[in-house]
XYZ file of N, CA and C in Angstrom:
663
model
N 77.699 -32.268 -65.588
C 78.353 -31.014 -65.938
C 77.431 -30.083 -66.726
N 76.696 -30.657 -67.680
C 75.855 -29.835 -68.549
C 74.787 -29.099 -67.746
N 74.104 -29.816 -66.851
C 73.060 -29.182 -66.043
C 73.642 -28.082 -65.168
N 74.805 -28.338 -64.584
C 75.443 -27.317 -63.752
C 75.742 -26.058 -64.560
N 76.284 -26.239 -65.762
C 76.611 -25.082 -66.596
C 75.362 -24.315 -67.015
N 74.280 -25.032 -67.287
C 73.027 -24.364 -67.658
C 72.517 -23.512 -66.496
N 72.518 -24.075 -65.300
C 72.024 -23.333 -64.134
C 72.910 -22.133 -63.819
N 74.220 -22.334 -63.911
C 75.130 -21.211 -63.657
C 74.958 -20.136 -64.725
N 74.825 -20.558 -65.982
C 74.621 -19.594 -67.064
C 73.360 -18.776 -66.877
N 72.287 -19.417 -66.439
C 71.040 -18.694 -66.174
C 71.222 -17.682 -65.045
N 71.911 -18.097 -63.983
C 72.132 -17.182 -62.862
C 72.972 -15.982 -63.292
N 73.986 -16.233 -64.113
C 74.851 -15.144 -64.582
C 74.067 -14.154 -65.437
N 73.280 -14.661 -66.373
C 72.573 -13.765 -67.293
C 71.449 -12.993 -66.609
N 70.921 -13.536 -65.504
C 69.844 -12.856 -64.784
C 70.353 -11.953 -63.665
N 71.663 -11.962 -63.405
C 72.207 -11.155 -62.314
C 71.935 -9.676 -62.596
N 71.324 -8.957 -61.660
C 70.803 -7.615 -61.964
C 71.843 -6.550 -62.286
N 72.993 -6.566 -61.615
C 73.922 -5.442 -61.746
C 74.445 -5.240 -63.169
N 74.897 -6.288 -63.871
C 75.323 -6.070 -65.262
C 74.180 -5.622 -66.167
N 72.987 -6.137 -65.922
C 71.833 -5.744 -66.741
C 71.561 -4.252 -66.581
N 71.595 -3.769 -65.345
C 71.357 -2.344 -65.097
C 72.420 -1.484 -65.771
N 73.670 -1.939 -65.703
C 74.747 -1.189 -66.347
C 74.588 -1.190 -67.861
N 74.191 -2.328 -68.414
C 74.053 -2.428 -69.870
C 72.956 -1.498 -70.381
N 71.898 -1.332 -69.610
C 70.832 -0.405 -70.010
C 71.392 1.008 -70.149
N 72.262 1.410 -69.222
C 72.887 2.729 -69.325
C 73.777 2.823 -70.557
N 74.468 1.739 -70.850
C 75.382 1.738 -71.996
C 74.619 1.948 -73.299
N 73.569 1.167 -73.516
C 72.841 1.269 -74.790
C 71.987 2.533 -74.862
N 71.722 3.158 -73.715
C 70.949 4.401 -73.716
C 71.811 5.619 -74.024
N 73.130 5.458 -74.003
C 74.033 6.576 -74.257
C 74.196 6.810 -75.759
N 74.758 7.949 -76.166
C 75.015 8.177 -77.595
C 75.859 7.056 -78.196
N 75.525 6.643 -79.406
C 76.160 5.502 -80.075
C 76.078 4.259 -79.200
N 74.901 4.085 -78.606
C 74.713 3.002 -77.653
C 74.848 1.617 -78.251
N 74.447 1.448 -79.512
C 74.553 0.123 -80.133
C 76.013 -0.304 -80.219
N 76.855 0.619 -80.649
C 78.288 0.313 -80.750
C 78.876 0.007 -79.377
N 78.528 0.832 -78.395
C 79.059 0.612 -77.048
C 78.506 -0.675 -76.443
N 77.255 -1.002 -76.793
C 76.699 -2.265 -76.331
C 77.473 -3.450 -76.868
N 77.901 -3.359 -78.124
C 78.715 -4.431 -78.699
C 80.057 -4.549 -77.982
N 80.634 -3.410 -77.613
C 81.894 -3.424 -76.858
C 81.683 -4.096 -75.503
N 80.589 -3.754 -74.842
C 80.248 -4.352 -73.550
C 80.118 -5.866 -73.690
N 79.368 -6.306 -74.690
C 79.145 -7.740 -74.890
C 80.453 -8.452 -75.225
N 81.282 -7.816 -76.061
C 82.562 -8.425 -76.420
C 83.452 -8.601 -75.193
N 83.491 -7.580 -74.326
C 84.296 -7.681 -73.111
C 83.728 -8.730 -72.162
N 82.401 -8.789 -72.082
C 81.731 -9.782 -71.236
C 82.082 -11.201 -71.691
N 81.952 -11.435 -72.997
C 82.285 -12.752 -73.549
C 83.771 -13.061 -73.393
N 84.609 -12.045 -73.549
C 86.048 -12.252 -73.414
C 86.401 -12.754 -72.016
N 85.730 -12.216 -70.997
C 85.958 -12.687 -69.626
C 85.601 -14.162 -69.494
N 84.438 -14.534 -70.023
C 83.993 -15.925 -69.922
C 84.929 -16.858 -70.681
N 85.276 -16.469 -71.905
C 86.150 -17.313 -72.727
C 87.536 -17.430 -72.095
N 88.040 -16.340 -71.519
C 89.358 -16.375 -70.890
C 89.379 -17.348 -69.716
N 88.332 -17.321 -68.898
C 88.270 -18.221 -67.745
C 88.183 -19.672 -68.202
N 87.294 -19.949 -69.147
C 87.146 -21.315 -69.645
C 88.426 -21.775 -70.333
N 89.024 -20.890 -71.129
C 90.266 -21.239 -71.814
C 91.385 -21.563 -70.844
N 91.479 -20.804 -69.752
C 92.519 -21.065 -68.756
C 92.337 -22.442 -68.124
N 91.093 -22.797 -67.826
C 90.827 -24.114 -67.230
C 91.170 -25.226 -68.216
N 90.765 -25.057 -69.464
C 91.039 -26.078 -70.481
C 92.542 -26.251 -70.681
N 93.294 -25.148 -70.639
C 94.745 -25.249 -70.762
C 95.343 -26.035 -69.599
N 94.793 -25.828 -68.410
C 95.302 -26.544 -67.237
C 94.989 -28.039 -67.295
N 93.808 -28.377 -67.787
C 93.404 -29.790 -67.817
C 93.815 -30.485 -69.107
N 94.209 -29.709 -70.117
C 94.519 -30.302 -71.402
C 93.294 -30.802 -72.138
N 92.127 -30.351 -71.711
C 90.888 -30.776 -72.351
C 90.449 -32.171 -71.969
N 91.077 -32.726 -70.923
C 90.713 -34.069 -70.467
C 90.328 -34.007 -68.993
N 89.196 -34.561 -68.621
C 88.775 -34.496 -67.218
C 89.656 -35.371 -66.339
N 89.917 -34.953 -65.108
C 90.691 -35.804 -64.198
C 89.895 -37.041 -63.803
N 90.598 -38.059 -63.397
C 89.929 -39.291 -62.976
C 89.094 -39.021 -61.728
N 87.939 -39.679 -61.605
C 87.116 -39.511 -60.400
C 87.906 -39.847 -59.139
N 87.717 -39.054 -58.108
C 88.360 -39.225 -56.804
C 89.851 -38.911 -56.831
N 90.357 -38.465 -57.961
C 91.762 -38.067 -58.018
C 91.924 -36.719 -57.322
N 93.152 -36.351 -56.926
C 93.337 -35.056 -56.259
C 92.807 -33.861 -57.054
N 93.045 -33.777 -58.388
C 92.475 -32.628 -59.118
C 90.948 -32.612 -59.109
N 90.334 -33.797 -59.237
C 88.872 -33.863 -59.221
C 88.327 -33.452 -57.859
N 88.972 -33.942 -56.804
C 88.544 -33.579 -55.451
C 88.729 -32.086 -55.201
N 89.848 -31.539 -55.687
C 90.101 -30.108 -55.505
C 89.026 -29.273 -56.193
N 88.606 -29.692 -57.386
C 87.555 -28.958 -58.100
C 86.249 -28.988 -57.324
N 85.931 -30.128 -56.724
C 84.703 -30.223 -55.937
C 84.789 -29.375 -54.670
N 85.964 -29.334 -54.062
C 86.139 -28.504 -52.867
C 85.982 -27.025 -53.227
N 86.555 -26.625 -54.360
C 86.399 -25.239 -54.815
C 84.926 -24.922 -55.049
N 84.211 -25.858 -55.676
C 82.774 -25.662 -55.903
C 82.030 -25.508 -54.585
N 82.379 -26.339 -53.606
C 81.744 -26.257 -52.290
C 82.002 -24.898 -51.641
N 83.253 -24.452 -51.689
C 83.610 -23.164 -51.084
C 82.870 -22.016 -51.773
N 82.793 -22.071 -53.100
C 82.086 -21.019 -53.831
C 80.589 -21.041 -53.537
N 80.025 -22.240 -53.397
C 78.614 -22.336 -53.038
C 78.342 -21.713 -51.677
N 79.205 -22.036 -50.719
C 79.066 -21.435 -49.390
C 79.254 -19.925 -49.471
N 80.214 -19.503 -50.302
C 80.459 -18.076 -50.468
C 79.262 -17.339 -51.048
N 78.584 -17.951 -52.017
C 77.403 -17.311 -52.606
C 76.286 -17.160 -51.581
N 76.067 -18.206 -50.794
C 75.036 -18.119 -49.755
C 75.419 -17.060 -48.721
N 76.698 -17.057 -48.326
C 77.155 -16.057 -47.369
C 77.030 -14.641 -47.903
N 77.347 -14.459 -49.182
C 77.226 -13.138 -49.807
C 75.776 -12.680 -49.822
N 74.864 -13.615 -50.104
C 73.438 -13.274 -50.119
C 72.983 -12.798 -48.743
N 73.384 -13.506 -47.700
C 72.979 -13.119 -46.351
C 73.644 -11.821 -45.917
N 74.897 -11.619 -46.375
C 75.583 -10.361 -46.064
C 74.817 -9.178 -46.649
N 74.408 -9.295 -47.907
C 73.655 -8.208 -48.536
C 72.311 -8.019 -47.852
N 71.684 -9.114 -47.460
C 70.382 -9.012 -46.794
C 70.506 -8.256 -45.470
N 71.539 -8.599 -44.699
C 71.754 -7.914 -43.422
C 72.101 -6.449 -43.657
N 72.879 -6.182 -44.697
C 73.266 -4.812 -45.013
C 72.047 -3.962 -45.349
N 71.118 -4.527 -46.115
C 69.897 -3.793 -46.469
C 69.044 -3.560 -45.231
N 68.944 -4.577 -44.379
C 68.132 -4.427 -43.170
C 68.709 -3.380 -42.227
N 70.047 -3.251 -42.230
C 70.666 -2.225 -41.388
C 70.524 -0.842 -42.002
N 70.050 -0.812 -43.254
C 69.891 0.470 -43.933
C 71.202 1.109 -44.297
N 72.178 0.270 -44.681
C 73.492 0.806 -45.044
C 73.348 1.777 -46.203
N 73.922 2.952 -46.037
C 73.780 3.989 -47.059
C 74.792 3.838 -48.182
N 75.987 3.372 -47.833
C 77.052 3.298 -48.834
C 76.908 2.048 -49.686
N 77.050 2.227 -50.995
C 77.014 1.103 -51.913
C 78.428 0.605 -52.151
N 78.603 -0.688 -52.460
C 79.915 -1.161 -52.876
C 80.404 -0.370 -54.075
N 81.726 -0.219 -54.172
C 82.297 0.625 -55.228
C 81.865 0.186 -56.612
N 81.851 -1.124 -56.861
C 81.500 -1.618 -58.196
C 80.084 -1.231 -58.581
N 79.191 -1.121 -57.594
C 77.801 -0.790 -57.890
C 77.608 0.699 -58.109
N 78.592 1.508 -57.690
C 78.495 2.943 -57.940
C 78.949 3.304 -59.351
N 79.657 2.378 -60.000
C 80.184 2.665 -61.335
C 79.084 2.976 -62.339
N 78.011 2.158 -62.430
C 76.976 2.476 -63.413
C 76.346 3.843 -63.196
N 76.177 4.255 -61.941
C 75.569 5.556 -61.682
C 76.501 6.689 -62.105
N 77.805 6.497 -61.854
C 78.757 7.505 -62.290
C 78.795 7.590 -63.812
N 78.547 6.449 -64.444
C 78.594 6.426 -65.909
C 77.404 7.139 -66.526
N 76.356 7.358 -65.731
C 75.142 7.985 -66.265
C 75.295 9.504 -66.299
N 76.331 9.984 -66.972
C 76.581 11.412 -67.106
C 75.855 11.944 -68.329
N 75.793 13.261 -68.494
C 75.117 13.801 -69.674
C 75.704 13.284 -70.981
N 77.005 12.989 -70.993
C 77.645 12.490 -72.211
C 77.493 10.983 -72.365
N 76.891 10.342 -71.382
C 76.705 8.903 -71.468
C 77.970 8.141 -71.116
N 77.953 6.855 -71.402
C 79.054 5.961 -71.080
C 80.081 6.004 -72.208
N 81.356 6.128 -71.850
C 82.404 6.118 -72.866
C 82.658 4.690 -73.338
N 83.343 4.574 -74.470
C 83.687 3.244 -74.980
C 84.586 2.519 -73.988
N 85.505 3.259 -73.380
C 86.405 2.640 -72.400
C 85.617 2.106 -71.204
N 84.650 2.884 -70.735
C 83.816 2.415 -69.624
C 82.992 1.202 -70.029
N 82.496 1.206 -71.266
C 81.710 0.069 -71.748
C 82.539 -1.202 -71.764
N 83.843 -1.072 -71.990
C 84.720 -2.241 -71.971
C 85.104 -2.649 -70.554
N 85.152 -1.673 -69.637
C 85.584 -1.967 -68.266
C 84.452 -2.496 -67.389
N 83.231 -2.035 -67.626
C 82.107 -2.421 -66.770
C 81.892 -3.933 -66.688
N 81.989 -4.677 -67.795
C 81.785 -6.130 -67.678
C 82.796 -6.800 -66.753
N 84.024 -6.280 -66.728
C 85.039 -6.855 -65.847
C 84.695 -6.565 -64.390
N 84.232 -5.347 -64.116
C 83.906 -4.956 -62.747
C 82.629 -5.621 -62.239
N 81.654 -5.814 -63.125
C 80.327 -6.265 -62.703
C 80.056 -7.738 -62.986
N 81.022 -8.424 -63.576
C 80.855 -9.859 -63.788
C 80.645 -10.544 -62.432
N 79.645 -11.408 -62.291
C 79.476 -12.138 -61.020
C 80.543 -13.223 -60.900
N 81.710 -12.828 -60.422
C 82.880 -13.700 -60.488
C 82.740 -14.962 -59.659
N 81.967 -14.916 -58.591
C 81.743 -16.144 -57.827
C 81.049 -17.199 -58.663
N 80.052 -16.772 -59.438
C 79.337 -17.700 -60.319
C 80.230 -18.176 -61.459
N 81.015 -17.252 -62.017
C 81.934 -17.630 -63.091
C 82.989 -18.599 -62.563
N 83.434 -18.379 -61.332
C 84.376 -19.317 -60.724
C 83.782 -20.703 -60.567
N 82.498 -20.761 -60.211
C 81.820 -22.056 -60.116
C 81.754 -22.731 -61.478
N 81.536 -21.936 -62.526
C 81.544 -22.495 -63.880
C 82.923 -23.041 -64.223
N 83.965 -22.311 -63.833
C 85.327 -22.772 -64.104
C 85.612 -24.099 -63.406
N 85.177 -24.221 -62.152
C 85.373 -25.482 -61.433
C 84.603 -26.618 -62.093
N 83.467 -26.304 -62.688
C 82.678 -27.315 -63.398
C 83.347 -27.725 -64.700
N 83.967 -26.755 -65.382
C 84.611 -27.022 -66.672
C 85.804 -27.961 -66.518
N 86.321 -28.097 -65.311
C 87.400 -29.065 -65.073
C 86.993 -30.455 -65.553
N 85.698 -30.757 -65.481
C 85.204 -32.079 -65.879
C 84.958 -32.189 -67.384
N 85.225 -31.138 -68.150
C 84.931 -31.153 -69.586
C 85.928 -32.022 -70.347
N 85.411 -32.803 -71.263
C 86.225 -33.634 -72.153
C 86.064 -33.084 -73.568
N 87.083 -32.401 -74.060
C 86.975 -31.735 -75.354
C 86.999 -32.710 -76.524
N 87.279 -33.984 -76.259
C 87.162 -34.976 -77.332
C 85.706 -35.360 -77.571
N 84.833 -34.951 -76.672
C 83.398 -35.206 -76.787
C 82.733 -33.945 -77.337
N 82.133 -34.064 -78.513
C 81.497 -32.898 -79.139
C 80.402 -32.318 -78.258
N 79.711 -33.172 -77.510
C 78.655 -32.695 -76.626
C 79.187 -31.759 -75.562
N 80.385 -32.050 -75.041
C 80.984 -31.174 -74.039
C 81.381 -29.827 -74.637
N 81.890 -29.866 -75.862
C 82.256 -28.615 -76.533
C 81.015 -27.752 -76.749
N 79.938 -28.380 -77.191
C 78.680 -27.654 -77.388
C 78.198 -27.069 -76.060
N 78.348 -27.832 -74.978
C 77.913 -27.353 -73.664
C 78.671 -26.094 -73.261
N 79.964 -26.035 -73.554
C 80.750 -24.845 -73.221
C 80.296 -23.637 -74.037
N 80.027 -23.862 -75.322
C 79.546 -22.769 -76.176
C 78.177 -22.287 -75.700
N 77.303 -23.242 -75.383
C 75.961 -22.888 -74.914
C 76.045 -22.106 -73.607
N 76.953 -22.494 -72.721
C 77.105 -21.757 -71.467
C 77.456 -20.297 -71.734
N 78.438 -20.068 -72.614
C 78.842 -18.688 -72.911
C 77.688 -17.887 -73.501
N 76.948 -18.502 -74.415
C 75.815 -17.804 -75.028
C 74.688 -17.578 -74.027
N 74.429 -18.580 -73.194
C 73.367 -18.448 -72.199
C 73.710 -17.362 -71.185
N 74.964 -17.327 -70.746
C 75.384 -16.319 -69.775
C 75.359 -14.909 -70.359
N 75.295 -14.814 -71.683
C 75.274 -13.515 -72.363
C 73.907 -13.217 -72.965
N 72.974 -14.135 -72.844
C 71.711 -14.046 -73.587
C 70.894 -12.806 -73.250
N 70.869 -12.390 -71.989
C 70.084 -11.199 -71.646
C 70.664 -9.957 -72.313
N 71.994 -9.869 -72.360
C 72.639 -8.727 -73.013
C 72.389 -8.754 -74.519
N 72.492 -9.938 -75.115
C 72.244 -10.062 -76.552
C 70.807 -9.675 -76.897
N 69.864 -10.106 -76.061
C 68.458 -9.785 -76.317
C 68.223 -8.279 -76.260
N 68.823 -7.614 -75.279
C 68.659 -6.162 -75.179
C 69.318 -5.447 -76.349
N 70.502 -5.912 -76.736
C 71.202 -5.298 -77.871
C 70.381 -5.424 -79.150
N 69.838 -6.604 -79.401
C 69.043 -6.814 -80.613
C 67.770 -5.973 -80.594
N 67.170 -5.839 -79.416
C 65.946 -5.033 -79.339
C 66.232 -3.573 -79.658
N 67.389 -3.074 -79.220
C 67.757 -1.689 -79.510
C 68.065 -1.512 -80.998
N 68.661 -2.529 -81.613
C 68.992 -2.449 -83.039
C 67.730 -2.404 -83.898
N 66.772 -3.273 -83.598
C 65.617 -3.427 -84.482
C 64.416 -2.557 -84.098
N 64.331 -2.147 -82.831
C 63.206 -1.303 -82.424
C 63.677 -0.339 -81.338
N 64.501 0.644 -81.717
C 65.170 1.474 -80.713
C 64.244 2.239 -79.777
N 63.222 2.888 -80.305
C 62.363 3.702 -79.441
C 61.633 2.834 -78.423
N 61.036 1.768 -78.899
C 60.321 0.876 -77.991
C 61.283 0.224 -77.006
N 62.460 -0.148 -77.493
C 63.439 -0.804 -76.629
C 63.893 0.118 -75.511
N 64.147 1.382 -75.819
C 64.614 2.306 -74.788
C 63.550 2.503 -73.712
N 62.287 2.568 -74.108
C 61.220 2.690 -73.103
C 61.162 1.435 -72.233
N 61.239 0.282 -72.882
C 61.168 -0.981 -72.139
C 62.351 -1.142 -71.203
N 63.548 -0.821 -71.701
C 64.749 -0.990 -70.887
C 64.794 0.008 -69.737
N 64.269 1.214 -69.954
C 64.200 2.183 -68.854
C 63.283 1.663 -67.753
N 62.159 1.069 -68.160
C 61.265 0.468 -67.173
C 61.907 -0.705 -66.468
N 62.675 -1.511 -67.226
C 63.362 -2.654 -66.628
C 64.385 -2.198 -65.602
N 65.141 -1.164 -65.939
C 66.145 -0.677 -64.995
C 65.487 -0.116 -63.735
N 64.364 0.589 -63.905
C 63.655 1.086 -62.735
C 63.170 -0.043 -61.847
N 62.654 -1.104 -62.475
C 62.171 -2.252 -61.701
C 63.328 -2.925 -60.972
N 64.459 -3.089 -61.666
C 65.611 -3.734 -61.037
C 66.185 -2.878 -59.914
N 66.133 -1.558 -60.073
C 66.618 -0.682 -59.010
C 65.832 -0.911 -57.724
N 64.535 -1.142 -57.874
C 63.686 -1.365 -56.695
C 63.775 -2.796 -56.174
N 64.067 -3.746 -57.043
C 63.984 -5.154 -56.652
C 65.305 -5.912 -56.787
N 66.404 -5.206 -56.976
C 67.660 -5.918 -57.220
C 68.106 -6.739 -56.009
N 67.866 -6.242 -54.802
C 68.330 -6.982 -53.627
C 67.632 -8.336 -53.485
N 66.293 -8.403 -53.578
C 65.662 -9.732 -53.544
C 66.128 -10.625 -54.685
N 66.360 -10.040 -55.867
C 66.808 -10.842 -57.007
C 68.199 -11.414 -56.759
N 69.112 -10.586 -56.272
C 70.466 -11.060 -55.979
C 70.431 -12.117 -54.887
N 69.632 -11.863 -53.848
C 69.529 -12.825 -52.748
C 69.032 -14.177 -53.258
N 67.958 -14.158 -54.037
C 67.388 -15.407 -54.525
C 68.333 -16.164 -55.430
N 68.958 -15.469 -56.376
C 69.875 -16.131 -57.302
C 71.067 -16.737 -56.568
N 71.656 -15.971 -55.657
C 72.847 -16.453 -54.952
C 72.523 -17.625 -54.032
N 71.404 -17.543 -53.327
C 71.043 -18.631 -52.411
C 70.709 -19.903 -53.181
N 69.891 -19.788 -54.211
C 69.491 -20.978 -54.960
C 70.687 -21.640 -55.633
N 71.511 -20.842 -56.311
C 72.677 -21.427 -56.967
C 73.673 -21.942 -55.938
N 73.866 -21.185 -54.857
C 74.795 -21.625 -53.822
C 74.392 -22.949 -53.206
N 73.119 -23.112 -52.884
C 72.649 -24.375 -52.307
C 72.799 -25.525 -53.299
N 72.544 -25.244 -54.576
C 72.729 -26.288 -55.595
C 74.193 -26.731 -55.653
N 75.108 -25.762 -55.669
C 76.527 -26.092 -55.741
C 76.981 -26.848 -54.500
N 76.485 -26.440 -53.347
C 76.850 -27.129 -52.103
C 76.378 -28.573 -52.133
N 75.131 -28.779 -52.511
C 74.584 -30.143 -52.521
C 75.295 -31.017 -53.544
N 75.577 -30.466 -54.726
C 76.253 -31.246 -55.767
C 77.670 -31.621 -55.345
N 78.394 -30.676 -54.782
C 79.775 -30.956 -54.394
C 79.834 -31.932 -53.222
N 78.927 -31.794 -52.255
C 78.906 -32.740 -51.136
C 78.578 -34.151 -51.615
N 77.677 -34.246 -52.581
C 77.338 -35.561 -53.143
C 78.554 -36.187 -53.822
N 79.291 -35.373 -54.578
C 80.469 -35.887 -55.277
C 81.600 -36.232 -54.313
N 81.684 -35.507 -53.205
C 82.755 -35.746 -52.234
C 82.433 -36.873 -51.264
N 81.163 -37.257 -51.188
C 80.765 -38.308 -50.243
C 81.457 -39.621 -50.594
N 81.892 -40.389 -49.591
C 82.571 -41.664 -49.866
C 81.621 -42.696 -50.456
């Protein structure tokens, strides 16, 4: 479980779309405050998903090969296949030269108005841009968490922090070195704008294949 959560957390924090949106948020007037709102909403999504799973399981993992355990592995398998399929869908879309962007990806550009991103938008963007397929895979993994084990509790906390680490790093850089941070983040956003498709493809395929292989191994007789 721990390794799965670490890999999923890394994929979530490196996913380009939220990073690009966060750069716009912290670049707007009162960006530090709005960045904190963004991070709080981002963490709230993660905590809500994990909390819902823990409430369902009672903090105790189901017995191996039991129907709930098997269902969690099947969900993981489906999400892994979905991530790989999503990666190939985006790849084909780029090759066809599709002009229209998905609605969620147009939100950050609309937010880049002369007045910057509003506080309300800063709170809404994490919900719209959260990589929910990856978060769903984390939720299916958390089914195996045993809250009576301190190590499992630490793993859940580490996952939330790891999945938020890129945002936290950018927020801290803006707080302690604003001018340098804004130049660096502007360059980062430009780089991601040019390379986001290969990044999304690579992250989704690698994580998807990992989830598929892990779930098939667990489901094997």
